[in-house]
Amino acid sequence: MSNSENPTPLDNLENIGEDVIKRLLELIEKTREDAYSCEEAYALLDEYVELVAGNEAAAQVMPLVERHLDLCPDCREKFEVLLQILQSDEGERP
Amino acid sequence: MNSNTILEEHIVKKRTNEEWLNELKSDGQVKDKALADLHHILVSGLRRGLLGRVNTSAPEFETQAEDFVQEAMLKILDNLDSFAGRSLFTTWAHKIAVSVALTELRRKRWQDTSLDGMMDTPDGVYTPSIVADSAPAPENATERKEMMAHVYRLIMEELTEKQRTALIKSVIQNMPTAQVAREMNMNPNAVYKLLHDARVRLKKRLLDEGLSPSDILSVFE
Ligand SMILES: [Zn+2]
């Protein structure tokens, strides 16, 4: 699957909007070398979500999870659904 | 919440983490009751957690949720030993059920939205967060154009072909990571890593040139 067989939008710069470049730059800005992978963030997600649900300073306790969630929409969605589960059931709150 | 009405039909025993683990690892009625309770907790959790994302009152949701939870329960039972006990057992179990459910739903959602065309996503899940932003200010139009051209050049020069492909799919086509992974025949974690490395390289190069991403962003404001 080379670029010549499968032309990418980069071949036509006119088609790419400023919004895309801004989004990319914002992602780059948040990127640090010592970032967690999805696996590392996922492993800590249950602990992290309990901190958030309990109004603890989750971002300070687990900054690398927080940062990963800022950069990874898939993991963020897992977090949001999980938080909604905890927050919608008094009985299951930590 | 309707979880109360559900709890009336099915009384879930309160358990500590240790009780959960012991009972799920035991046999007979004790295990069966623990499995039934866990199943109930997870289905109820998905119904609450996915509320607002999918139509949880549609009849097919029950079947779907049932499938997700079945798959999640197998994973949970297979991985009991990896539970570190740093959260409630139920939170850990919900995490696995949510992961199974979202992976499946994303696959379906992307297929559906791809058919409709990428620009037409009514729920807005895959629309860029910054679309419909401010109209360009004419005074620095040239500067913006140059900056954009520069960023494109970096993407072409600095990244490996694999990194570039992933970045184009993820950022430019706004494709979910799981879908990028399928199209590139990789697992999603590896795609995340690829994207991360690509961003690190671009950031390094920009910093080497004395540019910070926020400097460039300010040109677009
Ligand atoms: Zn992730």
PDB file of C-alpha atoms in Angstrom, chain A residues 1-4 6-50 61-62 64 67-94, chain B residues 1 3 7 14 41 44-46 48-53 83 86-88 90-92 94-96 98-99 102-103 106 109 125-126 128-134 136 144-145 148-149 151-152 155-156 161 164-165 167-174 176-178 183-184 188-189 192 196 199-200 202-204 206 213-214 216-217 220-221:
ATOM      1  CA  MET A   1       0.000   0.000   0.000  1.00  0.00           C
ATOM      2  CA  SER A   2       2.243   2.754  -1.207  1.00  0.00           C
ATOM      3  CA  ASN A   3       1.183   6.340  -1.525  1.00  0.00           C
ATOM      4  CA  SER A   4       1.083   6.151  -5.285  1.00  0.00           C
ATOM      5  CA  ASN A   6      -3.580   5.040  -2.657  1.00  0.00           C
ATOM      6  CA  PRO A   7      -3.381   8.810  -2.968  1.00  0.00           C
ATOM      7  CA  THR A   8      -3.516  10.509   0.378  1.00  0.00           C
ATOM      8  CA  PRO A   9      -4.988  13.910   1.150  1.00  0.00           C
ATOM      9  CA  LEU A  10      -1.447  15.202   1.471  1.00  0.00           C
ATOM     10  CA  ASP A  11      -1.100  14.951  -2.271  1.00  0.00           C
ATOM     11  CA  ASN A  12      -3.574  17.735  -2.498  1.00  0.00           C
ATOM     12  CA  LEU A  13      -2.677  20.338   0.067  1.00  0.00           C
ATOM     13  CA  GLU A  14      -5.528  22.588  -0.899  1.00  0.00           C
ATOM     14  CA  ASN A  15      -7.980  20.116   0.563  1.00  0.00           C
ATOM     15  CA  ILE A  16      -6.612  20.280   4.060  1.00  0.00           C
ATOM     16  CA  GLY A  17      -8.046  22.949   6.238  1.00  0.00           C
ATOM     17  CA  GLU A  18      -6.476  25.070   8.908  1.00  0.00           C
ATOM     18  CA  ASP A  19      -8.591  23.270  11.473  1.00  0.00           C
ATOM     19  CA  VAL A  20      -6.644  20.079  10.757  1.00  0.00           C
ATOM     20  CA  ILE A  21      -3.289  21.784  11.163  1.00  0.00           C
ATOM     21  CA  LYS A  22      -4.438  23.418  14.360  1.00  0.00           C
ATOM     22  CA  ARG A  23      -5.602  20.091  15.711  1.00  0.00           C
ATOM     23  CA  LEU A  24      -2.272  18.518  14.826  1.00  0.00           C
ATOM     24  CA  LEU A  25      -0.318  21.329  16.437  1.00  0.00           C
ATOM     25  CA  GLU A  26      -2.381  21.101  19.605  1.00  0.00           C
ATOM     26  CA  LEU A  27      -1.675  17.389  19.776  1.00  0.00           C
ATOM     27  CA  ILE A  28       2.024  18.010  19.190  1.00  0.00           C
ATOM     28  CA  GLU A  29       2.070  20.625  21.900  1.00  0.00           C
ATOM     29  CA  LYS A  30       0.661  18.181  24.449  1.00  0.00           C
ATOM     30  CA  THR A  31       3.032  15.410  23.430  1.00  0.00           C
ATOM     31  CA  ARG A  32       5.846  14.527  25.826  1.00  0.00           C
ATOM     32  CA  GLU A  33       8.429  11.844  25.394  1.00  0.00           C
ATOM     33  CA  ASP A  34       7.601  10.120  28.662  1.00  0.00           C
ATOM     34  CA  ALA A  35       4.020   9.387  27.642  1.00  0.00           C
ATOM     35  CA  TYR A  36       2.000   6.326  28.558  1.00  0.00           C
ATOM     36  CA  SER A  37       0.920   3.856  25.932  1.00  0.00           C
ATOM     37  CA  CYS A  38      -2.740   2.815  25.713  1.00  0.00           C
ATOM     38  CA  GLU A  39      -1.863  -0.368  27.590  1.00  0.00           C
ATOM     39  CA  GLU A  40      -0.227   1.517  30.437  1.00  0.00           C
ATOM     40  CA  ALA A  41      -3.097   3.980  30.705  1.00  0.00           C
ATOM     41  CA  TYR A  42      -5.686   1.205  30.495  1.00  0.00           C
ATOM     42  CA  ALA A  43      -4.007  -0.731  33.282  1.00  0.00           C
ATOM     43  CA  LEU A  44      -4.499   2.245  35.606  1.00  0.00           C
ATOM     44  CA  LEU A  45      -7.846   3.425  34.292  1.00  0.00           C
ATOM     45  CA  ASP A  46     -10.018   1.805  36.991  1.00  0.00           C
ATOM     46  CA  GLU A  47      -7.906   3.377  39.716  1.00  0.00           C
ATOM     47  CA  TYR A  48      -7.888   6.723  37.945  1.00  0.00           C
ATOM     48  CA  VAL A  49     -11.626   6.816  37.347  1.00  0.00           C
ATOM     49  CA  GLU A  50     -12.288   6.115  41.028  1.00  0.00           C
ATOM     50  CA  VAL A  61      -1.845  11.678  41.471  1.00  0.00           C
ATOM     51  CA  MET A  62      -1.690  10.157  38.011  1.00  0.00           C
ATOM     52  CA  LEU A  64       0.547  10.474  32.899  1.00  0.00           C
ATOM     53  CA  ARG A  67      -2.056  13.266  29.704  1.00  0.00           C
ATOM     54  CA  HIS A  68      -2.720  10.087  27.788  1.00  0.00           C
ATOM     55  CA  LEU A  69      -6.470  10.709  27.963  1.00  0.00           C
ATOM     56  CA  ASP A  70      -5.878  14.206  26.556  1.00  0.00           C
ATOM     57  CA  LEU A  71      -4.164  12.745  23.531  1.00  0.00           C
ATOM     58  CA  CYS A  72      -6.019   9.512  22.926  1.00  0.00           C
ATOM     59  CA  PRO A  73      -9.714   9.818  22.042  1.00  0.00           C
ATOM     60  CA  ASP A  74     -10.287   6.068  22.252  1.00  0.00           C
ATOM     61  CA  CYS A  75      -9.040   5.794  25.818  1.00  0.00           C
ATOM     62  CA  ARG A  76     -10.808   9.010  26.749  1.00  0.00           C
ATOM     63  CA  GLU A  77     -14.109   7.556  25.627  1.00  0.00           C
ATOM     64  CA  LYS A  78     -13.524   4.485  27.800  1.00  0.00           C
ATOM     65  CA  PHE A  79     -12.820   6.777  30.705  1.00  0.00           C
ATOM     66  CA  GLU A  80     -15.955   8.842  30.129  1.00  0.00           C
ATOM     67  CA  VAL A  81     -18.227   5.815  29.904  1.00  0.00           C
ATOM     68  CA  LEU A  82     -16.640   4.319  33.002  1.00  0.00           C
ATOM     69  CA  LEU A  83     -17.052   7.558  34.920  1.00  0.00           C
ATOM     70  CA  GLN A  84     -20.700   7.737  33.918  1.00  0.00           C
ATOM     71  CA  ILE A  85     -21.177   4.197  35.239  1.00  0.00           C
ATOM     72  CA  LEU A  86     -19.672   5.059  38.600  1.00  0.00           C
ATOM     73  CA  GLN A  87     -21.449   8.364  38.902  1.00  0.00           C
ATOM     74  CA  SER A  88     -24.842   6.934  38.043  1.00  0.00           C
ATOM     75  CA  ASP A  89     -24.800   4.331  40.785  1.00  0.00           C
ATOM     76  CA  GLU A  90     -24.475   5.394  44.392  1.00  0.00           C
ATOM     77  CA  GLY A  91     -23.974   1.797  45.456  1.00  0.00           C
ATOM     78  CA  GLU A  92     -20.892   1.317  43.327  1.00  0.00           C
ATOM     79  CA  ARG A  93     -19.048   4.448  44.265  1.00  0.00           C
ATOM     80  CA  PRO A  94     -15.742   3.854  45.962  1.00  0.00           C
TER      81      PRO A  94
ATOM     82  CA  MET B   1     -32.550   6.028  38.115  1.00  0.00           C
ATOM     83  CA  SER B   3     -31.196   0.873  38.293  1.00  0.00           C
ATOM     84  CA  LEU B   7     -32.144  -4.126  41.686  1.00  0.00           C
ATOM     85  CA  LYS B  14     -22.497  -6.836  48.508  1.00  0.00           C
ATOM     86  CA  ILE B  41     -23.877  -5.465  37.504  1.00  0.00           C
ATOM     87  CA  SER B  44     -26.720  -2.506  34.235  1.00  0.00           C
ATOM     88  CA  GLY B  45     -23.401  -0.637  34.051  1.00  0.00           C
ATOM     89  CA  LEU B  46     -23.286  -0.665  30.262  1.00  0.00           C
ATOM     90  CA  ARG B  48     -26.013   3.521  32.299  1.00  0.00           C
ATOM     91  CA  GLY B  49     -22.571   4.179  30.866  1.00  0.00           C
ATOM     92  CA  LEU B  50     -23.612   4.129  27.235  1.00  0.00           C
ATOM     93  CA  LEU B  51     -26.695   6.249  27.830  1.00  0.00           C
ATOM     94  CA  GLY B  52     -26.412   9.227  25.509  1.00  0.00           C
ATOM     95  CA  ARG B  53     -23.963   7.461  23.185  1.00  0.00           C
ATOM     96  CA  PHE B  83      -6.499  -7.804  39.181  1.00  0.00           C
ATOM     97  CA  ARG B  86      -6.115  -1.018  43.533  1.00  0.00           C
ATOM     98  CA  SER B  87      -9.730  -0.264  42.681  1.00  0.00           C
ATOM     99  CA  LEU B  88     -13.035  -1.896  43.498  1.00  0.00           C
ATOM    100  CA  THR B  90     -16.538  -4.037  40.128  1.00  0.00           C
ATOM    101  CA  THR B  91     -14.795  -0.954  38.702  1.00  0.00           C
ATOM    102  CA  TRP B  92     -12.130  -3.186  37.208  1.00  0.00           C
ATOM    103  CA  HIS B  94     -16.742  -2.504  34.344  1.00  0.00           C
ATOM    104  CA  LYS B  95     -13.522  -1.337  32.695  1.00  0.00           C
ATOM    105  CA  ILE B  96     -13.242  -4.614  30.827  1.00  0.00           C
ATOM    106  CA  VAL B  98     -16.636  -0.984  28.596  1.00  0.00           C
ATOM    107  CA  SER B  99     -13.544  -1.821  26.600  1.00  0.00           C
ATOM    108  CA  LEU B 102     -16.628   0.354  22.804  1.00  0.00           C
ATOM    109  CA  THR B 103     -14.348  -1.699  20.600  1.00  0.00           C
ATOM    110  CA  ARG B 106     -16.635   1.741  17.219  1.00  0.00           C
ATOM    111  CA  ARG B 109     -20.083   3.113  14.047  1.00  0.00           C
ATOM    112  CA  VAL B 125     -18.242  11.892  17.542  1.00  0.00           C
ATOM    113  CA  TYR B 126     -15.733  11.922  14.747  1.00  0.00           C
ATOM    114  CA  PRO B 128     -12.781  17.461  14.560  1.00  0.00           C
ATOM    115  CA  SER B 129     -12.946  19.350  17.800  1.00  0.00           C
ATOM    116  CA  ILE B 130     -11.929  22.566  16.117  1.00  0.00           C
ATOM    117  CA  VAL B 131     -14.121  22.565  13.034  1.00  0.00           C
ATOM    118  CA  ALA B 132     -16.241  25.591  12.457  1.00  0.00           C
ATOM    119  CA  ASP B 133     -13.671  27.687  14.189  1.00  0.00           C
ATOM    120  CA  SER B 134     -13.188  31.372  13.585  1.00  0.00           C
ATOM    121  CA  PRO B 136      -9.641  33.422   8.945  1.00  0.00           C
ATOM    122  CA  ARG B 144      -0.718  31.159   7.915  1.00  0.00           C
ATOM    123  CA  LYS B 145      -0.301  29.739   4.447  1.00  0.00           C
ATOM    124  CA  MET B 148       0.815  25.341   6.888  1.00  0.00           C
ATOM    125  CA  ALA B 149       3.129  24.611   4.001  1.00  0.00           C
ATOM    126  CA  VAL B 151       4.103  21.806   8.647  1.00  0.00           C
ATOM    127  CA  TYR B 152       3.201  19.745   5.574  1.00  0.00           C
ATOM    128  CA  ILE B 155       5.267  15.674   7.735  1.00  0.00           C
ATOM    129  CA  MET B 156       6.729  14.622   4.398  1.00  0.00           C
ATOM    130  CA  GLU B 161       6.028   6.232   5.666  1.00  0.00           C
ATOM    131  CA  ARG B 164       2.851   9.384   7.951  1.00  0.00           C
ATOM    132  CA  THR B 165       0.133   6.957   6.925  1.00  0.00           C
ATOM    133  CA  LEU B 167      -0.983  10.400  11.038  1.00  0.00           C
ATOM    134  CA  ILE B 168      -2.918  11.097   7.854  1.00  0.00           C
ATOM    135  CA  LYS B 169      -5.610   8.601   8.728  1.00  0.00           C
ATOM    136  CA  SER B 170      -5.857   9.673  12.341  1.00  0.00           C
ATOM    137  CA  VAL B 171      -5.500  13.430  12.203  1.00  0.00           C
ATOM    138  CA  ILE B 172      -6.376  14.403   8.657  1.00  0.00           C
ATOM    139  CA  GLN B 173      -9.087  11.848   7.959  1.00  0.00           C
ATOM    140  CA  ASN B 174     -10.078  11.918  11.629  1.00  0.00           C
ATOM    141  CA  PRO B 176     -10.672   6.390  15.159  1.00  0.00           C
ATOM    142  CA  THR B 177      -7.472   4.662  16.211  1.00  0.00           C
ATOM    143  CA  ALA B 178      -9.143   1.252  16.135  1.00  0.00           C
ATOM    144  CA  GLU B 183      -6.606  -0.651   7.909  1.00  0.00           C
ATOM    145  CA  MET B 184      -2.908  -0.853   8.735  1.00  0.00           C
ATOM    146  CA  PRO B 188      -4.478  -0.154  18.326  1.00  0.00           C
ATOM    147  CA  ASN B 189      -1.755   0.195  20.953  1.00  0.00           C
ATOM    148  CA  TYR B 192      -1.070   4.880  19.276  1.00  0.00           C
ATOM    149  CA  HIS B 196       3.051   9.277  19.522  1.00  0.00           C
ATOM    150  CA  ARG B 199       4.322  13.714  17.151  1.00  0.00           C
ATOM    151  CA  VAL B 200       7.547  13.532  19.144  1.00  0.00           C
ATOM    152  CA  LEU B 202       7.572  16.656  14.605  1.00  0.00           C
ATOM    153  CA  LYS B 203       7.865  18.433  17.919  1.00  0.00           C
ATOM    154  CA  LYS B 204      11.629  17.900  18.068  1.00  0.00           C
ATOM    155  CA  LEU B 206       9.973  22.273  15.273  1.00  0.00           C
ATOM    156  CA  PRO B 213       3.760  24.492  18.491  1.00  0.00           C
ATOM    157  CA  SER B 214       2.122  27.246  20.519  1.00  0.00           C
ATOM    158  CA  ILE B 216       2.645  28.436  15.340  1.00  0.00           C
ATOM    159  CA  LEU B 217      -0.824  28.113  16.798  1.00  0.00           C
ATOM    160  CA  PHE B 220      -3.855  30.921  13.482  1.00  0.00           C
ATOM    161  CA  GLU B 221      -5.617  32.813  16.222  1.00  0.00           C
TER     162      GLU B 221
END
